[in-house]
């Protein structure tokens, strides 16, 4: 089959494309080192960006898995019969999570469980200090949880006014329903709202029972 003769316009377009490709080829040959370097830098940047994204995702997953282990230990009353042993193990695991992933928001949730375990071991002063740290450095969600736990600890130990003061602060800046029930006194305070959720769902918010 005879080839179709190209029109003058098509010949002109083909010539322009050929000329452009030739110029680009000449440029690449002339600037081979610079072009190679630029392509290498671009490739490295792409790898770094991908690698950092993967690293962050993997780091978050590892942090959540480690925190889950601490929370499971805190709640494991079946396999760990001794409350003292359970709280001590929780502190070790939660503190490890906090130390390794301090730059992540999840570290403050780990610190929250350290505080609850400290209270369970009878170290109330240390527990309230740790909760105060969580409230100061944590995001809005875990801050409210820490303040709520702090108020519950004060209330449990009969420090009613301190509990009320904490709940007043919480009431003014949080969406959480709070009830303070003081034995023998007509003191009930509440605020309407929802318990804020942390980035990693806290499976149980509880203040350990006072040791005898």
PDB file of N, CA and C in Angstrom, residues 117-182:
ATOM      1  N   UNK A 117      -1.726   3.987  87.777  1.00  0.00           N
ATOM      2  CA  UNK A 117      -1.037   2.894  88.463  1.00  0.00           C
ATOM      3  C   UNK A 117      -0.315   3.400  89.710  1.00  0.00           C
ATOM      4  N   UNK A 118       0.219   4.599  89.630  1.00  0.00           N
ATOM      5  CA  UNK A 118       0.849   5.197  90.814  1.00  0.00           C
ATOM      6  C   UNK A 118      -0.174   5.371  91.932  1.00  0.00           C
ATOM      7  N   UNK A 119      -1.363   5.803  91.571  1.00  0.00           N
ATOM      8  CA  UNK A 119      -2.433   5.942  92.559  1.00  0.00           C
ATOM      9  C   UNK A 119      -2.812   4.575  93.120  1.00  0.00           C
ATOM     10  N   UNK A 120      -2.854   3.573  92.260  1.00  0.00           N
ATOM     11  CA  UNK A 120      -3.180   2.225  92.705  1.00  0.00           C
ATOM     12  C   UNK A 120      -2.172   1.679  93.700  1.00  0.00           C
ATOM     13  N   UNK A 121      -0.922   2.131  93.578  1.00  0.00           N
ATOM     14  CA  UNK A 121       0.131   1.696  94.497  1.00  0.00           C
ATOM     15  C   UNK A 121       0.182   2.553  95.758  1.00  0.00           C
ATOM     16  N   UNK A 122      -0.717   3.528  95.847  1.00  0.00           N
ATOM     17  CA  UNK A 122      -0.778   4.365  97.039  1.00  0.00           C
ATOM     18  C   UNK A 122       0.059   5.617  96.985  1.00  0.00           C
ATOM     19  N   UNK A 123       0.678   5.886  95.838  1.00  0.00           N
ATOM     20  CA  UNK A 123       1.502   7.085  95.702  1.00  0.00           C
ATOM     21  C   UNK A 123       0.664   8.212  95.099  1.00  0.00           C
ATOM     22  N   UNK A 124      -0.237   8.750  95.908  1.00  0.00           N
ATOM     23  CA  UNK A 124      -1.190   9.750  95.426  1.00  0.00           C
ATOM     24  C   UNK A 124      -0.508  11.038  94.982  1.00  0.00           C
ATOM     25  N   UNK A 125       0.478  11.482  95.738  1.00  0.00           N
ATOM     26  CA  UNK A 125       1.175  12.722  95.388  1.00  0.00           C
ATOM     27  C   UNK A 125       1.826  12.614  94.012  1.00  0.00           C
ATOM     28  N   UNK A 126       2.472  11.479  93.757  1.00  0.00           N
ATOM     29  CA  UNK A 126       3.115  11.265  92.464  1.00  0.00           C
ATOM     30  C   UNK A 126       2.076  11.143  91.356  1.00  0.00           C
ATOM     31  N   UNK A 127       0.961  10.499  91.659  1.00  0.00           N
ATOM     32  CA  UNK A 127      -0.096  10.315  90.660  1.00  0.00           C
ATOM     33  C   UNK A 127      -0.678  11.650  90.215  1.00  0.00           C
ATOM     34  N   UNK A 128      -0.993  12.523  91.182  1.00  0.00           N
ATOM     35  CA  UNK A 128      -1.562  13.829  90.820  1.00  0.00           C
ATOM     36  C   UNK A 128      -0.535  14.684  90.089  1.00  0.00           C
ATOM     37  N   UNK A 129       0.735  14.529  90.454  1.00  0.00           N
ATOM     38  CA  UNK A 129       1.797  15.263  89.760  1.00  0.00           C
ATOM     39  C   UNK A 129       1.895  14.813  88.303  1.00  0.00           C
ATOM     40  N   UNK A 130       1.814  13.510  88.083  1.00  0.00           N
ATOM     41  CA  UNK A 130       1.876  12.970  86.722  1.00  0.00           C
ATOM     42  C   UNK A 130       0.660  13.395  85.907  1.00  0.00           C
ATOM     43  N   UNK A 131      -0.514  13.358  86.529  1.00  0.00           N
ATOM     44  CA  UNK A 131      -1.729  13.793  85.830  1.00  0.00           C
ATOM     45  C   UNK A 131      -1.656  15.275  85.480  1.00  0.00           C
ATOM     46  N   UNK A 132      -1.067  16.061  86.359  1.00  0.00           N
ATOM     47  CA  UNK A 132      -0.899  17.484  86.078  1.00  0.00           C
ATOM     48  C   UNK A 132       0.009  17.686  84.872  1.00  0.00           C
ATOM     49  N   UNK A 133       1.038  16.858  84.773  1.00  0.00           N
ATOM     50  CA  UNK A 133       1.938  16.920  83.622  1.00  0.00           C
ATOM     51  C   UNK A 133       1.191  16.592  82.332  1.00  0.00           C
ATOM     52  N   UNK A 134       0.354  15.566  82.382  1.00  0.00           N
ATOM     53  CA  UNK A 134      -0.445  15.189  81.207  1.00  0.00           C
ATOM     54  C   UNK A 134      -1.372  16.332  80.814  1.00  0.00           C
ATOM     55  N   UNK A 135      -2.006  16.951  81.804  1.00  0.00           N
ATOM     56  CA  UNK A 135      -2.941  18.046  81.537  1.00  0.00           C
ATOM     57  C   UNK A 135      -2.233  19.250  80.933  1.00  0.00           C
ATOM     58  N   UNK A 136      -0.972  19.450  81.291  1.00  0.00           N
ATOM     59  CA  UNK A 136      -0.231  20.614  80.809  1.00  0.00           C
ATOM     60  C   UNK A 136       0.311  20.427  79.398  1.00  0.00           C
ATOM     61  N   UNK A 137       0.760  19.222  79.075  1.00  0.00           N
ATOM     62  CA  UNK A 137       1.415  19.015  77.777  1.00  0.00           C
ATOM     63  C   UNK A 137       0.556  18.266  76.762  1.00  0.00           C
ATOM     64  N   UNK A 138      -0.506  17.605  77.228  1.00  0.00           N
ATOM     65  CA  UNK A 138      -1.344  16.826  76.319  1.00  0.00           C
ATOM     66  C   UNK A 138      -2.277  17.689  75.498  1.00  0.00           C
ATOM     67  N   UNK A 139      -2.868  17.093  74.445  1.00  0.00           N
ATOM     68  CA  UNK A 139      -3.831  17.833  73.644  1.00  0.00           C
ATOM     69  C   UNK A 139      -5.144  17.948  74.416  1.00  0.00           C
ATOM     70  N   UNK A 140      -6.115  18.624  73.810  1.00  0.00           N
ATOM     71  CA  UNK A 140      -7.362  18.940  74.517  1.00  0.00           C
ATOM     72  C   UNK A 140      -8.087  17.695  75.013  1.00  0.00           C
ATOM     73  N   UNK A 141      -8.054  16.618  74.234  1.00  0.00           N
ATOM     74  CA  UNK A 141      -8.807  15.422  74.610  1.00  0.00           C
ATOM     75  C   UNK A 141      -8.225  14.744  75.845  1.00  0.00           C
ATOM     76  N   UNK A 142      -6.937  14.456  75.827  1.00  0.00           N
ATOM     77  CA  UNK A 142      -6.331  13.772  76.969  1.00  0.00           C
ATOM     78  C   UNK A 142      -6.217  14.706  78.165  1.00  0.00           C
ATOM     79  N   UNK A 143      -6.140  16.010  77.921  1.00  0.00           N
ATOM     80  CA  UNK A 143      -6.099  16.972  79.025  1.00  0.00           C
ATOM     81  C   UNK A 143      -7.361  16.855  79.875  1.00  0.00           C
ATOM     82  N   UNK A 144      -8.521  16.783  79.220  1.00  0.00           N
ATOM     83  CA  UNK A 144      -9.781  16.654  79.944  1.00  0.00           C
ATOM     84  C   UNK A 144      -9.859  15.360  80.724  1.00  0.00           C
ATOM     85  N   UNK A 145      -9.349  14.278  80.132  1.00  0.00           N
ATOM     86  CA  UNK A 145      -9.354  12.979  80.801  1.00  0.00           C
ATOM     87  C   UNK A 145      -8.472  13.026  82.049  1.00  0.00           C
ATOM     88  N   UNK A 146      -7.300  13.649  81.930  1.00  0.00           N
ATOM     89  CA  UNK A 146      -6.378  13.745  83.064  1.00  0.00           C
ATOM     90  C   UNK A 146      -6.975  14.577  84.193  1.00  0.00           C
ATOM     91  N   UNK A 147      -7.618  15.680  83.845  1.00  0.00           N
ATOM     92  CA  UNK A 147      -8.241  16.529  84.862  1.00  0.00           C
ATOM     93  C   UNK A 147      -9.382  15.797  85.566  1.00  0.00           C
ATOM     94  N   UNK A 148     -10.148  15.045  84.800  1.00  0.00           N
ATOM     95  CA  UNK A 148     -11.253  14.286  85.378  1.00  0.00           C
ATOM     96  C   UNK A 148     -10.729  13.260  86.386  1.00  0.00           C
ATOM     97  N   UNK A 149      -9.648  12.555  86.009  1.00  0.00           N
ATOM     98  CA  UNK A 149      -9.050  11.563  86.905  1.00  0.00           C
ATOM     99  C   UNK A 149      -8.473  12.231  88.148  1.00  0.00           C
ATOM    100  N   UNK A 150      -7.870  13.395  87.964  1.00  0.00           N
ATOM    101  CA  UNK A 150      -7.302  14.114  89.095  1.00  0.00           C
ATOM    102  C   UNK A 150      -8.386  14.500  90.101  1.00  0.00           C
ATOM    103  N   UNK A 151      -9.505  14.989  89.576  1.00  0.00           N
ATOM    104  CA  UNK A 151     -10.620  15.341  90.447  1.00  0.00           C
ATOM    105  C   UNK A 151     -11.157  14.135  91.191  1.00  0.00           C
ATOM    106  N   UNK A 152     -11.218  12.990  90.498  1.00  0.00           N
ATOM    107  CA  UNK A 152     -11.713  11.758  91.129  1.00  0.00           C
ATOM    108  C   UNK A 152     -10.787  11.310  92.257  1.00  0.00           C
ATOM    109  N   UNK A 153      -9.485  11.476  92.057  1.00  0.00           N
ATOM    110  CA  UNK A 153      -8.523  11.101  93.098  1.00  0.00           C
ATOM    111  C   UNK A 153      -8.678  12.000  94.322  1.00  0.00           C
ATOM    112  N   UNK A 154      -8.788  13.301  94.079  1.00  0.00           N
ATOM    113  CA  UNK A 154      -8.991  14.224  95.201  1.00  0.00           C
ATOM    114  C   UNK A 154     -10.258  13.869  95.975  1.00  0.00           C
ATOM    115  N   UNK A 155     -11.324  13.594  95.234  1.00  0.00           N
ATOM    116  CA  UNK A 155     -12.610  13.268  95.857  1.00  0.00           C
ATOM    117  C   UNK A 155     -12.501  11.983  96.683  1.00  0.00           C
ATOM    118  N   UNK A 156     -11.793  10.986  96.140  1.00  0.00           N
ATOM    119  CA  UNK A 156     -11.649   9.707  96.828  1.00  0.00           C
ATOM    120  C   UNK A 156     -10.924   9.861  98.164  1.00  0.00           C
ATOM    121  N   UNK A 157     -10.000  10.792  98.217  1.00  0.00           N
ATOM    122  CA  UNK A 157      -9.214  10.995  99.437  1.00  0.00           C
ATOM    123  C   UNK A 157      -9.797  12.089 100.336  1.00  0.00           C
ATOM    124  N   UNK A 158     -11.025  12.504 100.038  1.00  0.00           N
ATOM    125  CA  UNK A 158     -11.698  13.460 100.905  1.00  0.00           C
ATOM    126  C   UNK A 158     -11.301  14.909 100.700  1.00  0.00           C
ATOM    127  N   UNK A 159     -10.527  15.192  99.664  1.00  0.00           N
ATOM    128  CA  UNK A 159     -10.135  16.579  99.381  1.00  0.00           C
ATOM    129  C   UNK A 159     -11.177  17.194  98.449  1.00  0.00           C
ATOM    130  N   UNK A 160     -12.350  17.415  99.009  1.00  0.00           N
ATOM    131  CA  UNK A 160     -13.513  17.837  98.233  1.00  0.00           C
ATOM    132  C   UNK A 160     -13.299  19.160  97.512  1.00  0.00           C
ATOM    133  N   UNK A 161     -12.736  20.126  98.204  1.00  0.00           N
ATOM    134  CA  UNK A 161     -12.568  21.439  97.590  1.00  0.00           C
ATOM    135  C   UNK A 161     -11.611  21.383  96.401  1.00  0.00           C
ATOM    136  N   UNK A 162     -10.540  20.612  96.540  1.00  0.00           N
ATOM    137  CA  UNK A 162      -9.607  20.460  95.422  1.00  0.00           C
ATOM    138  C   UNK A 162     -10.304  19.805  94.233  1.00  0.00           C
ATOM    139  N   UNK A 163     -11.149  18.817  94.526  1.00  0.00           N
ATOM    140  CA  UNK A 163     -11.893  18.144  93.456  1.00  0.00           C
ATOM    141  C   UNK A 163     -12.810  19.130  92.753  1.00  0.00           C
ATOM    142  N   UNK A 164     -13.515  19.940  93.539  1.00  0.00           N
ATOM    143  CA  UNK A 164     -14.435  20.926  92.964  1.00  0.00           C
ATOM    144  C   UNK A 164     -13.672  21.937  92.122  1.00  0.00           C
ATOM    145  N   UNK A 165     -12.503  22.370  92.609  1.00  0.00           N
ATOM    146  CA  UNK A 165     -11.698  23.341  91.858  1.00  0.00           C
ATOM    147  C   UNK A 165     -11.263  22.772  90.508  1.00  0.00           C
ATOM    148  N   UNK A 166     -10.856  21.500  90.514  1.00  0.00           N
ATOM    149  CA  UNK A 166     -10.443  20.856  89.262  1.00  0.00           C
ATOM    150  C   UNK A 166     -11.617  20.746  88.307  1.00  0.00           C
ATOM    151  N   UNK A 167     -12.772  20.348  88.832  1.00  0.00           N
ATOM    152  CA  UNK A 167     -13.953  20.191  87.986  1.00  0.00           C
ATOM    153  C   UNK A 167     -14.459  21.533  87.460  1.00  0.00           C
ATOM    154  N   UNK A 168     -14.236  22.595  88.223  1.00  0.00           N
ATOM    155  CA  UNK A 168     -14.620  23.922  87.738  1.00  0.00           C
ATOM    156  C   UNK A 168     -13.817  24.274  86.491  1.00  0.00           C
ATOM    157  N   UNK A 169     -12.520  23.996  86.560  1.00  0.00           N
ATOM    158  CA  UNK A 169     -11.652  24.251  85.407  1.00  0.00           C
ATOM    159  C   UNK A 169     -12.079  23.389  84.232  1.00  0.00           C
ATOM    160  N   UNK A 170     -12.352  22.134  84.519  1.00  0.00           N
ATOM    161  CA  UNK A 170     -12.770  21.198  83.477  1.00  0.00           C
ATOM    162  C   UNK A 170     -14.108  21.600  82.888  1.00  0.00           C
ATOM    163  N   UNK A 171     -15.005  22.048  83.758  1.00  0.00           N
ATOM    164  CA  UNK A 171     -16.342  22.439  83.318  1.00  0.00           C
ATOM    165  C   UNK A 171     -16.293  23.639  82.383  1.00  0.00           C
ATOM    166  N   UNK A 172     -15.358  24.524  82.610  1.00  0.00           N
ATOM    167  CA  UNK A 172     -15.279  25.740  81.805  1.00  0.00           C
ATOM    168  C   UNK A 172     -14.668  25.506  80.431  1.00  0.00           C
ATOM    169  N   UNK A 173     -13.903  24.400  80.294  1.00  0.00           N
ATOM    170  CA  UNK A 173     -13.241  24.210  79.012  1.00  0.00           C
ATOM    171  C   UNK A 173     -13.399  22.854  78.387  1.00  0.00           C
ATOM    172  N   UNK A 174     -14.292  22.022  78.915  1.00  0.00           N
ATOM    173  CA  UNK A 174     -14.443  20.677  78.370  1.00  0.00           C
ATOM    174  C   UNK A 174     -15.896  20.341  78.147  1.00  0.00           C
ATOM    175  N   UNK A 175     -16.137  19.399  77.253  1.00  0.00           N
ATOM    176  CA  UNK A 175     -17.489  18.932  76.980  1.00  0.00           C
ATOM    177  C   UNK A 175     -17.689  17.585  77.649  1.00  0.00           C
ATOM    178  N   UNK A 176     -17.749  17.583  78.958  1.00  0.00           N
ATOM    179  CA  UNK A 176     -17.856  16.317  79.671  1.00  0.00           C
ATOM    180  C   UNK A 176     -18.885  16.435  80.786  1.00  0.00           C
ATOM    181  N   UNK A 177     -19.646  15.409  80.990  1.00  0.00           N
ATOM    182  CA  UNK A 177     -20.633  15.425  82.068  1.00  0.00           C
ATOM    183  C   UNK A 177     -19.935  14.998  83.356  1.00  0.00           C
ATOM    184  N   UNK A 178     -19.994  15.858  84.334  1.00  0.00           N
ATOM    185  CA  UNK A 178     -19.286  15.608  85.577  1.00  0.00           C
ATOM    186  C   UNK A 178     -20.272  15.566  86.715  1.00  0.00           C
ATOM    187  N   UNK A 179     -20.115  14.623  87.602  1.00  0.00           N
ATOM    188  CA  UNK A 179     -20.941  14.596  88.803  1.00  0.00           C
ATOM    189  C   UNK A 179     -20.064  14.437  90.017  1.00  0.00           C
ATOM    190  N   UNK A 180     -20.224  15.278  90.972  1.00  0.00           N
ATOM    191  CA  UNK A 180     -19.478  15.160  92.213  1.00  0.00           C
ATOM    192  C   UNK A 180     -20.468  14.854  93.310  1.00  0.00           C
ATOM    193  N   UNK A 181     -20.341  13.681  93.893  1.00  0.00           N
ATOM    194  CA  UNK A 181     -21.260  13.294  94.952  1.00  0.00           C
ATOM    195  C   UNK A 181     -20.469  13.175  96.249  1.00  0.00           C
ATOM    196  N   UNK A 182     -20.741  14.037  97.180  1.00  0.00           N
ATOM    197  CA  UNK A 182     -20.013  14.072  98.434  1.00  0.00           C
ATOM    198  C   UNK A 182     -20.894  13.505  99.534  1.00  0.00           C
TER     199      UNK A 182
END
